[in-house]
Coordinates of C-alpha atoms and ligand atoms in Angstrom, one line a residue:
M392 CA 18.2 47.2 114.7
P393 CA 16.1 49.3 112.4
S394 CA 13.1 49.4 114.8
S395 CA 15.1 50.4 117.9
S396 CA 16.2 53.9 118.9
L397 CA 19.6 52.3 119.7
R398 CA 20.0 51.6 116.0
Y399 CA 22.7 49.0 116.3
V400 CA 24.6 46.8 118.6
F401 CA 28.3 46.1 118.3
V402 CA 29.6 42.5 118.0
Y403 CA 33.3 42.3 118.9
V404 CA 35.4 39.5 117.4
F405 CA 38.5 37.9 118.9
E406 CA 40.6 36.3 116.2
T407 CA 42.3 33.0 117.1
D408 CA 44.0 30.1 115.3
A409 CA 40.9 28.0 116.1
G410 CA 38.5 30.5 114.6
P411 CA 36.6 33.6 115.8
Y412 CA 35.1 34.1 119.2
I413 CA 32.5 36.8 119.4
V414 CA 31.2 39.0 122.3
D415 CA 27.4 39.5 121.9
A416 CA 25.5 38.4 118.9
G417 CA 22.7 40.9 118.1
W418 CA 19.0 40.2 118.1
N419 CA 17.2 37.4 116.2
T420 CA 16.1 38.8 112.9
D421 CA 17.3 37.8 109.4
E422 CA 18.6 41.3 108.8
A423 CA 20.8 41.1 112.0
F424 CA 22.0 37.6 111.0
D425 CA 22.9 38.8 107.5
A426 CA 24.7 41.9 109.0
L427 CA 26.7 39.7 111.4
S428 CA 27.6 37.2 108.6
D429 CA 28.7 40.1 106.3
G430 CA 30.8 41.6 109.0
L431 CA 32.5 38.4 109.8
R432 CA 33.2 37.8 106.1
Q433 CA 34.7 41.3 105.8
A434 CA 36.9 40.3 108.7
G435 CA 38.2 37.3 106.7
T436 CA 36.2 34.7 108.5
S437 CA 32.7 33.3 108.6
V438 CA 29.7 32.8 110.9
T439 CA 30.0 29.1 110.4
D440 CA 33.6 29.2 112.0
V441 CA 32.5 30.9 115.2
Q442 CA 33.8 28.9 118.2
G443 CA 32.3 30.8 121.1
V444 CA 29.7 33.4 121.8
L445 CA 30.4 35.4 125.0
V446 CA 27.1 37.1 125.9
T447 CA 27.3 40.2 128.1
H448 CA 23.6 39.9 129.2
I449 CA 20.3 38.4 128.4
H450 CA 18.6 41.4 126.6
P451 CA 17.3 40.5 123.1
D452 CA 19.8 42.8 121.3
H453 CA 22.8 40.9 122.8
Y454 CA 21.6 37.3 123.3
G455 CA 18.7 37.0 120.9
L456 CA 20.8 35.7 117.9
A457 CA 23.2 33.6 119.9
G458 CA 21.2 30.4 119.3
R459 CA 21.2 30.9 115.6
V460 CA 25.0 31.5 115.6
R461 CA 25.4 28.2 117.5
E462 CA 23.2 26.4 115.1
A463 CA 25.3 27.7 112.1
S464 CA 28.7 27.0 113.7
G465 CA 28.5 24.7 116.7
A466 CA 29.9 27.5 118.9
W467 CA 29.3 27.4 122.6
V468 CA 27.1 30.1 124.1
A469 CA 28.0 31.6 127.5
L470 CA 26.1 33.8 130.0
H471 CA 26.4 34.6 133.7
P472 CA 24.3 32.2 135.8
A473 CA 22.1 35.0 137.2
D474 CA 21.0 35.9 133.7
A475 CA 20.7 32.3 132.5
A476 CA 18.3 31.6 135.4
L477 CA 15.9 34.2 134.0
I478 CA 15.4 32.6 130.6
P479 CA 12.6 30.1 131.3
E480 CA 10.3 32.6 133.1
R481 CA 11.1 35.4 130.7
Y482 CA 11.0 33.7 127.4
D483 CA 9.5 30.2 127.6
D484 CA 6.3 30.9 129.6
P485 CA 6.0 34.4 131.0
T486 CA 2.5 34.0 132.5
D487 CA 3.7 34.1 136.1
L488 CA 6.1 36.8 135.4
L489 CA 3.5 39.0 133.8
T490 CA 1.2 38.5 136.8
R491 CA 4.1 39.8 139.0
V492 CA 4.7 42.7 136.6
S493 CA 1.1 43.7 137.0
A494 CA 1.3 43.6 140.8
Y495 CA 4.5 45.6 140.8
L496 CA 2.9 48.2 138.5
R497 CA 0.1 48.6 141.0
R498 CA 2.6 48.8 143.8
M499 CA 4.3 51.7 141.9
G500 CA 1.0 53.5 141.4
A501 CA 0.3 52.9 137.7
P502 CA -3.2 54.0 136.8
E503 CA -5.5 51.0 136.4
D504 CA -6.2 51.7 132.8
E505 CA -2.4 51.5 132.0
V506 CA -1.6 48.4 133.9
S507 CA -2.4 45.8 131.2
T508 CA -0.8 47.8 128.4
L509 CA 2.4 48.3 130.4
T510 CA 2.4 44.7 131.6
N511 CA 2.6 43.5 128.0
A512 CA 5.0 46.3 126.9
S513 CA 8.0 44.0 126.4
M514 CA 6.1 41.4 124.4
P515 CA 6.8 42.9 121.0
V516 CA 10.5 42.0 121.3
R517 CA 10.0 38.4 122.2
P518 CA 10.3 37.2 118.5
Y519 CA 13.7 38.7 118.5
V520 CA 15.0 36.2 121.0
D521 CA 15.8 32.6 120.4
A522 CA 15.6 31.4 124.0
V523 CA 18.4 28.9 123.9
R524 CA 20.2 27.6 127.1
P525 CA 23.8 28.6 127.4
D526 CA 26.5 25.8 127.2
V527 CA 28.9 27.6 129.5
L528 CA 28.4 29.8 132.6
F529 CA 30.9 32.5 133.5
E530 CA 31.1 33.6 137.1
D531 CA 32.9 36.7 138.3
G532 CA 36.7 36.3 137.6
D533 CA 36.3 33.3 135.3
R534 CA 38.7 33.2 132.3
P535 CA 36.8 32.4 129.1
R536 CA 38.8 29.9 127.0
V537 CA 39.7 32.0 124.0
P538 CA 43.0 30.7 122.6
G539 CA 45.8 33.2 122.6
W540 CA 43.8 35.8 124.6
D541 CA 43.8 36.3 128.3
L542 CA 40.2 37.5 129.0
T543 CA 38.6 37.9 132.4
A544 CA 34.8 38.0 133.0
I545 CA 33.7 40.7 135.4
W546 CA 30.3 40.3 137.0
T547 CA 28.6 43.8 136.9
P548 CA 25.0 43.4 138.0
G549 CA 22.7 46.4 137.7
H550 CA 21.5 46.8 134.1
S551 CA 20.7 43.1 134.3
P552 CA 21.4 40.8 137.3
G553 CA 23.9 38.7 135.4
H554 CA 25.6 41.5 133.3
L555 CA 29.2 40.7 132.4
C556 CA 32.0 42.9 131.2
F557 CA 35.2 41.4 129.8
W558 CA 38.7 42.7 130.5
E559 CA 41.5 42.1 128.0
P560 CA 44.8 43.1 129.6
Q561 CA 47.3 42.9 126.7
N562 CA 45.6 45.9 124.9
R563 CA 44.0 47.2 128.1
L564 CA 40.5 46.9 126.6
M565 CA 37.3 46.9 128.7
L566 CA 34.4 45.3 126.8
S567 CA 31.6 47.0 128.7
G568 CA 28.4 45.7 127.2
D569 CA 25.6 48.0 128.3
H570 CA 27.1 48.6 131.7
V571 CA 29.1 51.7 130.7
L572 CA 28.2 53.6 127.5
P573 CA 29.8 56.8 126.4
R574 CA 26.8 59.1 126.2
I575 CA 23.6 57.5 127.4
T576 CA 23.0 56.2 130.9
P577 CA 21.9 52.5 130.9
N578 CA 18.4 51.9 132.2
I579 CA 18.6 50.4 135.6
P580 CA 15.0 49.3 136.3
Y581 CA 13.5 47.8 139.4
H582 CA 11.2 44.9 138.2
P583 CA 10.3 41.4 139.4
Q584 CA 13.5 39.9 138.0
A585 CA 15.9 42.7 139.0
G586 CA 16.9 41.7 142.5
A587 CA 16.3 43.7 145.7
N588 CA 18.5 46.8 144.9
P589 CA 19.5 46.9 141.2
L590 CA 20.7 50.5 141.4
G591 CA 22.8 49.8 144.4
D592 CA 24.3 46.8 142.6
F593 CA 24.9 49.0 139.5
I594 CA 26.8 51.7 141.4
E595 CA 29.0 49.0 143.1
S596 CA 29.6 47.5 139.6
L597 CA 30.7 50.9 138.3
D598 CA 33.4 51.1 141.0
K599 CA 34.4 47.5 140.1
V600 CA 35.2 48.3 136.5
A601 CA 36.7 51.7 137.3
A602 CA 39.5 49.9 139.1
Y603 CA 40.8 48.6 135.7
D604 CA 43.3 50.9 134.0
A605 CA 41.7 50.6 130.5
D606 CA 43.2 52.3 127.5
E607 CA 39.9 52.0 125.6
V608 CA 36.4 51.0 126.4
L609 CA 34.4 48.9 123.9
P610 CA 30.7 49.3 124.7
A611 CA 27.8 47.5 123.0
H612 CA 26.2 50.7 121.7
E613 CA 27.1 54.2 120.5
H614 CA 30.9 54.2 120.0
R615 CA 34.3 53.2 121.5
F616 CA 35.8 55.7 123.9
V617 CA 38.7 56.5 126.2
G618 CA 38.3 57.6 129.8
L619 CA 36.6 54.7 131.7
S620 CA 37.0 56.2 135.2
E621 CA 35.9 59.6 134.1
R622 CA 32.8 58.1 132.5
V623 CA 32.1 56.1 135.7
E624 CA 32.3 59.3 137.7
Q625 CA 29.8 61.0 135.4
L626 CA 27.4 58.1 135.7
K627 CA 27.6 58.2 139.5
A628 CA 27.1 62.0 139.5
H629 CA 24.0 61.4 137.2
H630 CA 22.5 59.1 139.8
E631 CA 23.3 61.5 142.7
S632 CA 21.3 64.1 140.9
R633 CA 18.5 61.6 140.3
F634 CA 18.5 60.8 144.0
A635 CA 18.1 64.5 144.8
E636 CA 15.2 64.8 142.3
V637 CA 13.5 61.8 144.0
V638 CA 14.0 63.3 147.5
A639 CA 12.7 66.7 146.3
A640 CA 9.6 65.1 144.8
I641 CA 8.8 63.4 148.1
E642 CA 9.5 66.6 150.0
G643 CA 7.0 68.2 147.6
G644 CA 4.3 65.8 148.7
V645 CA 4.5 63.2 145.9
T646 CA 4.3 59.7 147.5
T647 CA 4.1 57.1 144.7
A648 CA 6.8 55.9 142.4
W649 CA 4.6 56.7 139.5
G650 CA 4.1 60.3 140.7
I651 CA 7.8 60.7 141.2
A652 CA 8.6 59.3 137.8
E653 CA 6.3 61.9 136.3
R654 CA 8.2 64.7 138.1
M655 CA 11.7 63.5 137.1
R656 CA 13.5 65.0 134.1
W657 CA 13.5 62.8 131.0
S658 CA 14.7 63.3 127.4
R659 CA 11.1 64.0 126.4
S660 CA 7.9 65.1 128.1
W661 CA 6.0 62.5 130.2
D662 CA 3.0 62.2 127.8
R663 CA 5.4 61.3 125.0
I664 CA 6.9 58.5 127.0
D665 CA 4.7 55.4 126.4
G666 CA 4.7 51.6 126.4
F667 CA 8.0 50.0 127.2
M668 CA 9.7 53.4 127.8
R669 CA 7.1 54.4 130.3
R670 CA 7.5 51.1 132.2
A671 CA 11.3 51.6 132.1
A672 CA 11.0 55.1 133.4
V673 CA 8.8 54.1 136.4
G674 CA 11.1 51.2 137.0
E675 CA 14.0 53.6 137.0
A676 CA 12.2 55.9 139.6
M677 CA 11.5 52.8 141.7
A678 CA 15.2 51.7 141.5
H679 CA 16.2 55.0 143.0
L680 CA 13.6 54.7 145.7
R681 CA 14.8 51.2 146.5
A682 CA 18.5 52.4 146.7
L683 CA 17.4 55.3 148.9
E684 CA 15.6 52.9 151.2
V685 CA 18.7 50.7 151.5
M686 CA 20.6 53.9 152.4
G687 CA 18.1 54.6 155.2
I688 CA 16.8 57.8 153.5
V689 CA 13.4 56.7 152.3
H690 CA 10.8 54.3 153.7
E691 CA 8.2 52.4 151.7
I692 CA 4.8 51.8 153.2
L693 CA 3.8 48.7 151.2
G694 CA 0.5 48.9 149.4
E695 CA -1.2 49.2 146.0
P696 CA 0.1 51.8 145.6
S697 CA 3.0 51.9 148.0
S698 CA 3.6 55.3 149.5
F699 CA 7.1 56.6 150.1
E700 CA 8.2 58.9 152.9
L701 CA 11.5 60.4 154.0
V702 CA 13.0 58.8 157.1
R703 CA 13.3 61.5 159.8
K704 CA 16.8 62.0 161.1
E705 CA 16.8 62.4 164.9
Ligands
ZN1676 ZN1 20.7 45.8 127.8
ZN1677 ZN1 21.9 46.7 124.6

């Protein structure tokens, strides 16, 4: 993915007598399709032989190319129903969704002159998605039919509402998608398609995968690693310190999600965070606020913008 800071996405291949089954596909560019075809050829097979595409989640870098692989091979494409349900609004006709994104940006306190830029900030990646419908839906605990392998789909909402990890017990492998990455923390944004408490969902989903005694974790970005439960603890600690930052900002008199996002620590200064990254950052601040509200620590006074206050403990 030359134009992305993530640089690449991993596609994992399960070898079977019937042909290869792949986990994730990449995004929809000729370059990515050629890279996937080359990789499969090096593995002694071919993109035309693919039998199934198990997609961890709906983001363009994972699902975008699935339709083209299906076209080339006749493979089935699988997603969790919660992500499949987002396709029409997100990729076919996003008009309504964009209206709701604008409203939510105002609720979070985005300055009026940034609302329209930020509303359209995800549009540049739309060409990287072939918005096909899945042939198969995996619910939590389902066993994808991959001959000779004993896989289990684990529903891990948070990074996206229908995110799936896959557990392979013979080699004790956890295919973690974007749910657990070795170095970066996945973006957990609050947005109109994210559900009521995406960060709360994410933290529960972390505990869910930590219960598996994995020898190795196969994430979709960065690199393979060992130490799933340690990494889960680090991610939970990261969000604890984020909660503390948010509470400190409110104590310091900041009342909007936007203002809180500006005060949070990011990997670069706020004025160098723009476009989609800025929207993701504010969505991330808002996700922490929502989780704190569910915990009874913060209260949102709805408005444009909403203002947040700490719940007084008696
Ligand atoms: Zn993702
Ligand atoms: Zn990704």
